[in-house]
């Protein structure tokens, strides 16, 4: 990586050489995830030419539907009543399933036994109390505190509920995330899953867009030039939709560099919005065994001790023969590779059905999505560190280089953060703001 003087000199040469060259597009969009696709579609609706640059070999970003039809990234259209992707999915004829909320087909209490009806009721009550306490403490204002400090502790189900809403739902332990951000981005409403997959939906919505795959952006100069391995591209403006994980990686020599460097407040916002290290492990059952459980069955168990971090499960989505485990927080961070994650998932599933049954029923190697290990993403979805509750608004509102450089993505959405719908809406807003700035 060049030092500051060499970098400035090189930038100067690029500016001089490109000053009179023809534009490659009005707007360059960096990243072909939900935000990038949405931005490009909206720019074209507004009559602007655009070009989308994607470092990877596919579109969709952290929404990835594999060849087997598994959503290994984004899996739900959250708050579907207000999600901009819901009507698009319906228009395209996708099959939507209402996932419901907090239903557990198997809930294990201490010792691996099934929870009694009374314990299930206690668990549900603990969930309600937990959410109410978080909302009440957030509404009180004052300095931001860890989410864990605002919620009930000490009750028989409190640690289990905290693990569920923290490491599983939020992707990170409640001790490590902002109360104010959690409350501001709390998701309520209908959650829909797509039989065809959310990654498939985004791929359909990207059809016809001017797009270059396997074209990473290396450096952005003055919000007008994007350096790539194939050479520089020039536009009137640039919208950056890569993850905050990648943006934060730039000081270490990776990620995406900016010339001039980003302002301190923007760098602080990026640092305050890391990506949760969420993982998915999918095991395919062979044969007709379904353990007496319906499609979309949910499995979870009581936390047993301070170091216990259960995996949450959904089985047989859309009747398919898959058991999908969700790992987050320190458990996911402790998994160096796919094999370790698979072993942990099998051990967890054995708590429900026994080790011999799991080995016999799931003989094939697992499919593992290890998002934190992927240099194109560096994690699953963003959370706010304690004290960084306002970082999303800072990043979304950054209009650098006289409005020619803007950011979009789920981390930029102050209401629907961490969701593909929030990313899509953020991309639309960035496109509209860029269009207005260009005049």
Short mmCIF file of C-alpha atoms in Angstrom, two decimals, residues 83-410:
data_model
loop_
_atom_site.label_atom_id
_atom_site.label_comp_id
_atom_site.label_asym_id
_atom_site.label_seq_id
_atom_site.Cartn_x
_atom_site.Cartn_y
_atom_site.Cartn_z
CA UNK A 83 -41.11 -4.05 2.87
CA UNK A 84 -40.54 -2.68 -0.66
CA UNK A 85 -39.56 -6.15 -1.87
CA UNK A 86 -42.89 -7.74 -0.92
CA UNK A 87 -44.91 -6.32 -3.83
CA UNK A 88 -42.02 -6.95 -6.22
CA UNK A 89 -41.90 -10.61 -5.18
CA UNK A 90 -45.64 -10.95 -5.64
CA UNK A 91 -45.55 -9.28 -9.04
CA UNK A 92 -42.87 -11.75 -10.16
CA UNK A 93 -45.00 -14.69 -8.99
CA UNK A 94 -42.84 -15.81 -6.07
CA UNK A 95 -44.35 -18.12 -3.46
CA UNK A 96 -44.53 -16.41 -0.04
CA UNK A 97 -44.83 -18.14 3.32
CA UNK A 98 -45.73 -16.40 6.59
CA UNK A 99 -43.06 -17.52 9.04
CA UNK A 100 -45.03 -16.47 12.11
CA UNK A 101 -43.32 -15.35 15.30
CA UNK A 102 -41.57 -17.17 18.13
CA UNK A 103 -43.22 -20.54 17.57
CA UNK A 104 -41.25 -23.49 18.97
CA UNK A 105 -42.09 -27.04 17.97
CA UNK A 106 -39.47 -28.37 20.37
CA UNK A 107 -38.32 -26.36 23.37
CA UNK A 108 -35.96 -28.21 25.68
CA UNK A 109 -35.59 -27.41 29.34
CA UNK A 110 -32.70 -28.40 31.63
CA UNK A 111 -31.41 -31.92 31.06
CA UNK A 112 -32.64 -32.13 27.48
CA UNK A 113 -36.25 -32.89 28.36
CA UNK A 114 -39.17 -31.27 26.61
CA UNK A 115 -40.42 -28.14 28.30
CA UNK A 116 -43.77 -28.51 30.01
CA UNK A 117 -46.75 -26.36 28.97
CA UNK A 118 -46.12 -24.26 32.07
CA UNK A 119 -42.48 -23.76 31.10
CA UNK A 120 -43.44 -22.81 27.57
CA UNK A 121 -45.81 -20.20 28.98
CA UNK A 122 -43.05 -18.94 31.25
CA UNK A 123 -40.70 -18.69 28.31
CA UNK A 124 -43.22 -16.68 26.27
CA UNK A 125 -43.83 -14.39 29.24
CA UNK A 126 -40.07 -13.89 29.64
CA UNK A 127 -39.83 -12.88 25.97
CA UNK A 128 -42.57 -10.30 26.41
CA UNK A 129 -40.99 -8.92 29.56
CA UNK A 130 -37.57 -8.77 27.90
CA UNK A 131 -38.80 -6.76 24.92
CA UNK A 132 -40.87 -4.45 27.11
CA UNK A 133 -37.90 -3.74 29.37
CA UNK A 134 -35.62 -2.94 26.43
CA UNK A 135 -38.18 -0.55 24.95
CA UNK A 136 -38.84 1.13 28.31
CA UNK A 137 -35.17 1.70 29.09
CA UNK A 138 -34.47 3.00 25.60
CA UNK A 139 -37.36 5.46 25.85
CA UNK A 140 -35.85 6.88 29.04
CA UNK A 141 -33.00 8.35 27.00
CA UNK A 142 -29.69 9.17 28.58
CA UNK A 143 -26.31 7.73 27.64
CA UNK A 144 -26.31 4.63 25.49
CA UNK A 145 -25.73 1.40 27.43
CA UNK A 146 -25.26 -2.26 26.51
CA UNK A 147 -28.53 -3.94 25.64
CA UNK A 148 -27.87 -6.57 28.32
CA UNK A 149 -28.01 -3.96 31.08
CA UNK A 150 -31.59 -2.99 30.24
CA UNK A 151 -33.25 -6.41 30.23
CA UNK A 152 -34.35 -8.85 32.96
CA UNK A 153 -31.72 -11.09 34.53
CA UNK A 154 -31.93 -13.88 37.05
CA UNK A 155 -35.22 -15.48 36.01
CA UNK A 156 -35.20 -19.13 34.89
CA UNK A 157 -35.63 -18.23 31.20
CA UNK A 158 -33.92 -14.81 31.10
CA UNK A 159 -30.52 -16.06 29.90
CA UNK A 160 -32.22 -18.11 27.18
CA UNK A 161 -34.26 -15.13 25.99
CA UNK A 162 -31.22 -12.86 26.04
CA UNK A 163 -29.30 -15.38 23.94
CA UNK A 164 -32.19 -15.61 21.48
CA UNK A 165 -32.69 -11.87 20.98
CA UNK A 166 -28.97 -11.14 21.21
CA UNK A 167 -26.66 -13.72 19.62
CA UNK A 168 -29.30 -15.31 17.38
CA UNK A 169 -31.59 -12.47 16.24
CA UNK A 170 -29.16 -9.55 16.55
CA UNK A 171 -26.17 -11.74 15.65
CA UNK A 172 -24.13 -10.55 18.62
CA UNK A 173 -24.35 -10.85 22.41
CA UNK A 174 -26.50 -8.28 24.16
CA UNK A 175 -23.45 -7.28 26.22
CA UNK A 176 -21.77 -6.01 23.04
CA UNK A 177 -24.52 -4.06 21.29
CA UNK A 178 -26.22 -0.70 21.71
CA UNK A 179 -29.55 -0.52 23.54
CA UNK A 180 -30.64 2.56 21.63
CA UNK A 181 -29.85 1.09 18.23
CA UNK A 182 -31.55 -2.19 19.08
CA UNK A 183 -34.73 -0.41 20.15
CA UNK A 184 -34.73 1.87 17.11
CA UNK A 185 -34.37 -1.04 14.68
CA UNK A 186 -36.66 -3.55 16.42
CA UNK A 187 -38.57 -5.51 13.79
CA UNK A 188 -42.27 -6.09 14.27
CA UNK A 189 -44.82 -7.35 11.80
CA UNK A 190 -45.09 -10.12 9.26
CA UNK A 191 -42.03 -12.15 8.27
CA UNK A 192 -42.26 -13.83 4.87
CA UNK A 193 -40.04 -16.48 3.31
CA UNK A 194 -39.79 -17.15 -0.42
CA UNK A 195 -39.86 -20.66 -1.81
CA UNK A 196 -37.69 -19.54 -4.70
CA UNK A 197 -35.27 -17.73 -2.38
CA UNK A 198 -34.43 -14.10 -1.67
CA UNK A 199 -31.17 -14.43 -3.58
CA UNK A 200 -33.20 -15.59 -6.57
CA UNK A 201 -35.50 -12.58 -6.19
CA UNK A 202 -32.59 -10.15 -6.26
CA UNK A 203 -31.09 -11.91 -9.27
CA UNK A 204 -34.38 -11.47 -11.10
CA UNK A 205 -34.53 -7.80 -10.13
CA UNK A 206 -30.98 -7.29 -11.42
CA UNK A 207 -31.80 -8.62 -14.88
CA UNK A 208 -31.10 -6.07 -17.58
CA UNK A 209 -28.94 -3.80 -15.44
CA UNK A 210 -25.53 -2.72 -16.74
CA UNK A 211 -23.34 -4.86 -14.53
CA UNK A 212 -19.74 -6.03 -14.35
CA UNK A 213 -19.06 -9.06 -12.18
CA UNK A 214 -15.61 -9.94 -10.82
CA UNK A 215 -14.75 -6.24 -10.91
CA UNK A 216 -13.70 -5.07 -7.45
CA UNK A 217 -13.43 -1.38 -6.72
CA UNK A 218 -9.95 -0.72 -5.35
CA UNK A 219 -10.07 3.02 -4.79
CA UNK A 220 -12.55 5.85 -5.24
CA UNK A 221 -11.17 9.27 -6.18
CA UNK A 222 -13.17 12.46 -5.62
CA UNK A 223 -16.48 10.63 -5.95
CA UNK A 224 -15.94 10.44 -9.70
CA UNK A 225 -13.26 7.85 -10.46
CA UNK A 226 -13.27 4.18 -9.45
CA UNK A 227 -10.05 2.28 -9.88
CA UNK A 228 -10.46 -1.41 -10.76
CA UNK A 229 -7.99 -4.14 -11.75
CA UNK A 230 -9.04 -3.59 -15.36
CA UNK A 231 -8.40 0.14 -15.18
CA UNK A 232 -10.18 3.30 -13.98
CA UNK A 233 -13.79 4.15 -14.64
CA UNK A 234 -15.19 7.66 -14.55
CA UNK A 235 -18.64 9.01 -13.71
CA UNK A 236 -20.28 12.10 -12.32
CA UNK A 237 -20.98 10.37 -8.98
CA UNK A 238 -20.45 7.14 -7.06
CA UNK A 239 -22.76 5.22 -4.70
CA UNK A 240 -20.94 2.77 -2.43
CA UNK A 241 -23.03 -0.16 -1.18
CA UNK A 242 -20.36 -2.55 0.12
CA UNK A 243 -20.65 -3.73 3.72
CA UNK A 244 -19.26 -1.82 6.67
CA UNK A 245 -17.11 -4.89 7.27
CA UNK A 246 -15.32 -4.26 3.98
CA UNK A 247 -15.20 -0.49 4.52
CA UNK A 248 -13.63 -0.98 7.94
CA UNK A 249 -11.01 -3.28 6.46
CA UNK A 250 -9.36 -0.53 4.39
CA UNK A 251 -6.92 0.72 7.07
CA UNK A 252 -5.47 -2.80 7.25
CA UNK A 253 -4.67 -2.74 3.55
CA UNK A 254 -7.78 -4.50 2.29
CA UNK A 255 -11.29 -3.32 1.59
CA UNK A 256 -11.85 -0.16 -0.41
CA UNK A 257 -9.71 2.99 -0.26
CA UNK A 258 -10.83 6.58 -0.71
CA UNK A 259 -8.96 9.61 -2.00
CA UNK A 260 -9.26 11.95 -0.27
CA UNK A 261 -9.66 9.86 2.89
CA UNK A 262 -13.10 9.72 4.43
CA UNK A 263 -13.84 12.34 7.10
CA UNK A 264 -13.30 11.31 10.71
CA UNK A 265 -17.02 11.22 11.49
CA UNK A 266 -17.70 8.85 8.60
CA UNK A 267 -14.81 6.59 9.59
CA UNK A 268 -16.15 6.57 13.16
CA UNK A 269 -19.63 5.63 11.92
CA UNK A 270 -18.21 2.73 9.93
CA UNK A 271 -16.19 1.55 12.94
CA UNK A 272 -19.32 1.76 15.09
CA UNK A 273 -21.29 -0.55 12.77
CA UNK A 274 -19.39 -3.85 12.51
CA UNK A 275 -20.98 -6.94 11.00
CA UNK A 276 -22.21 -9.70 13.27
CA UNK A 277 -20.35 -13.00 12.69
CA UNK A 278 -23.48 -14.99 11.87
CA UNK A 279 -23.27 -18.41 10.23
CA UNK A 280 -25.68 -20.97 8.83
CA UNK A 281 -25.19 -24.71 8.78
CA UNK A 282 -27.61 -26.79 6.69
CA UNK A 283 -27.85 -30.59 7.01
CA UNK A 284 -29.89 -32.63 4.51
CA UNK A 285 -31.89 -35.56 5.82
CA UNK A 286 -31.77 -38.69 3.68
CA UNK A 287 -34.95 -40.71 3.48
CA UNK A 288 -38.41 -39.92 4.77
CA UNK A 289 -37.54 -39.26 8.42
CA UNK A 290 -39.02 -35.99 9.66
CA UNK A 291 -39.10 -36.73 13.42
CA UNK A 292 -42.82 -35.98 13.48
CA UNK A 293 -42.21 -32.29 12.86
CA UNK A 294 -44.04 -30.03 10.42
CA UNK A 295 -42.40 -27.87 7.74
CA UNK A 296 -40.68 -24.78 9.18
CA UNK A 297 -40.45 -26.48 12.59
CA UNK A 298 -38.38 -24.55 15.14
CA UNK A 299 -36.06 -26.09 17.71
CA UNK A 300 -34.46 -24.30 20.63
CA UNK A 301 -33.37 -25.08 24.14
CA UNK A 302 -32.70 -23.52 27.49
CA UNK A 303 -29.28 -21.97 28.09
CA UNK A 304 -27.37 -24.08 30.58
CA UNK A 305 -24.63 -21.98 32.12
CA UNK A 306 -22.68 -18.83 31.30
CA UNK A 307 -20.64 -20.42 28.51
CA UNK A 308 -23.51 -22.28 26.86
CA UNK A 309 -24.47 -20.88 23.46
CA UNK A 310 -27.19 -22.96 21.77
CA UNK A 311 -27.75 -23.11 18.05
CA UNK A 312 -31.26 -22.26 16.88
CA UNK A 313 -32.87 -24.51 14.25
CA UNK A 314 -35.48 -24.40 11.53
CA UNK A 315 -36.38 -27.71 9.88
CA UNK A 316 -37.93 -28.65 6.55
CA UNK A 317 -38.44 -25.19 4.96
CA UNK A 318 -41.15 -25.49 2.32
CA UNK A 319 -41.17 -29.23 2.99
CA UNK A 320 -37.60 -29.62 1.82
CA UNK A 321 -35.29 -32.10 3.58
CA UNK A 322 -33.09 -29.51 5.32
CA UNK A 323 -32.33 -28.76 8.94
CA UNK A 324 -30.85 -25.26 9.10
CA UNK A 325 -28.89 -24.13 12.15
CA UNK A 326 -28.24 -20.48 13.03
CA UNK A 327 -25.06 -19.48 14.87
CA UNK A 328 -24.18 -16.01 16.06
CA UNK A 329 -21.99 -14.06 18.43
CA UNK A 330 -19.07 -15.70 20.18
CA UNK A 331 -20.13 -19.18 19.08
CA UNK A 332 -19.79 -18.19 15.43
CA UNK A 333 -16.56 -16.33 16.17
CA UNK A 334 -15.10 -19.51 17.64
CA UNK A 335 -15.64 -21.44 14.39
CA UNK A 336 -12.47 -21.24 12.28
CA UNK A 337 -13.84 -23.25 9.37
CA UNK A 338 -16.83 -25.11 7.94
CA UNK A 339 -15.80 -28.44 9.46
CA UNK A 340 -15.77 -27.05 12.99
CA UNK A 341 -19.16 -25.45 12.48
CA UNK A 342 -20.62 -28.69 11.12
CA UNK A 343 -19.33 -30.66 14.12
CA UNK A 344 -20.89 -28.15 16.50
CA UNK A 345 -24.19 -28.27 14.62
CA UNK A 346 -24.31 -32.07 14.68
CA UNK A 347 -23.58 -32.12 18.40
CA UNK A 348 -26.35 -29.60 19.00
CA UNK A 349 -28.88 -31.49 16.89
CA UNK A 350 -27.99 -34.66 18.78
CA UNK A 351 -29.44 -33.06 21.91
CA UNK A 352 -32.85 -33.37 20.29
CA UNK A 353 -32.64 -36.66 18.40
CA UNK A 354 -29.56 -38.50 19.65
CA UNK A 355 -26.11 -38.79 18.06
CA UNK A 356 -26.77 -42.11 16.30
CA UNK A 357 -29.99 -40.86 14.76
CA UNK A 358 -28.32 -37.66 13.54
CA UNK A 359 -25.41 -39.58 12.00
CA UNK A 360 -27.78 -41.99 10.25
CA UNK A 361 -30.35 -39.42 9.11
CA UNK A 362 -27.88 -36.75 8.00
CA UNK A 363 -24.99 -38.71 6.41
CA UNK A 364 -23.90 -36.05 3.93
CA UNK A 365 -21.53 -33.16 4.52
CA UNK A 366 -23.19 -29.95 5.61
CA UNK A 367 -23.58 -26.79 3.58
CA UNK A 368 -22.01 -23.96 5.59
CA UNK A 369 -22.25 -20.21 5.06
CA UNK A 370 -19.37 -18.61 6.97
CA UNK A 371 -20.00 -14.94 6.23
CA UNK A 372 -17.33 -13.50 8.51
CA UNK A 373 -14.65 -15.50 6.68
CA UNK A 374 -15.66 -14.12 3.27
CA UNK A 375 -13.47 -11.12 2.34
CA UNK A 376 -16.27 -9.72 0.19
CA UNK A 377 -18.49 -9.23 3.25
CA UNK A 378 -16.69 -9.79 6.58
CA UNK A 379 -19.89 -10.78 8.37
CA UNK A 380 -23.63 -11.17 8.15
CA UNK A 381 -25.40 -7.93 9.05
CA UNK A 382 -24.57 -4.84 11.05
CA UNK A 383 -25.08 -4.05 14.70
CA UNK A 384 -24.17 -0.87 16.54
CA UNK A 385 -21.50 -0.89 19.20
CA UNK A 386 -22.41 0.66 22.53
CA UNK A 387 -22.30 4.43 22.06
CA UNK A 388 -22.70 4.25 18.27
CA UNK A 389 -26.48 4.45 18.12
CA UNK A 390 -26.39 7.43 15.74
CA UNK A 391 -23.86 5.94 13.34
CA UNK A 392 -26.43 4.73 10.81
CA UNK A 393 -27.78 8.23 10.24
CA UNK A 394 -24.24 9.61 9.88
CA UNK A 395 -23.33 7.06 7.21
CA UNK A 396 -26.61 7.42 5.35
CA UNK A 397 -26.39 11.20 5.44
CA UNK A 398 -22.79 11.47 4.28
CA UNK A 399 -22.76 13.47 1.03
CA UNK A 400 -19.07 13.78 0.24
CA UNK A 401 -17.30 15.41 -2.69
CA UNK A 402 -20.09 17.95 -3.11
CA UNK A 403 -22.70 15.19 -2.98
CA UNK A 404 -21.00 13.02 -5.60
CA UNK A 405 -20.12 10.25 -3.13
CA UNK A 406 -22.78 8.53 -1.03
CA UNK A 407 -23.27 5.31 0.89
CA UNK A 408 -26.13 2.82 0.95
CA UNK A 409 -26.86 -0.58 2.45
CA UNK A 410 -28.59 -2.17 5.40
#
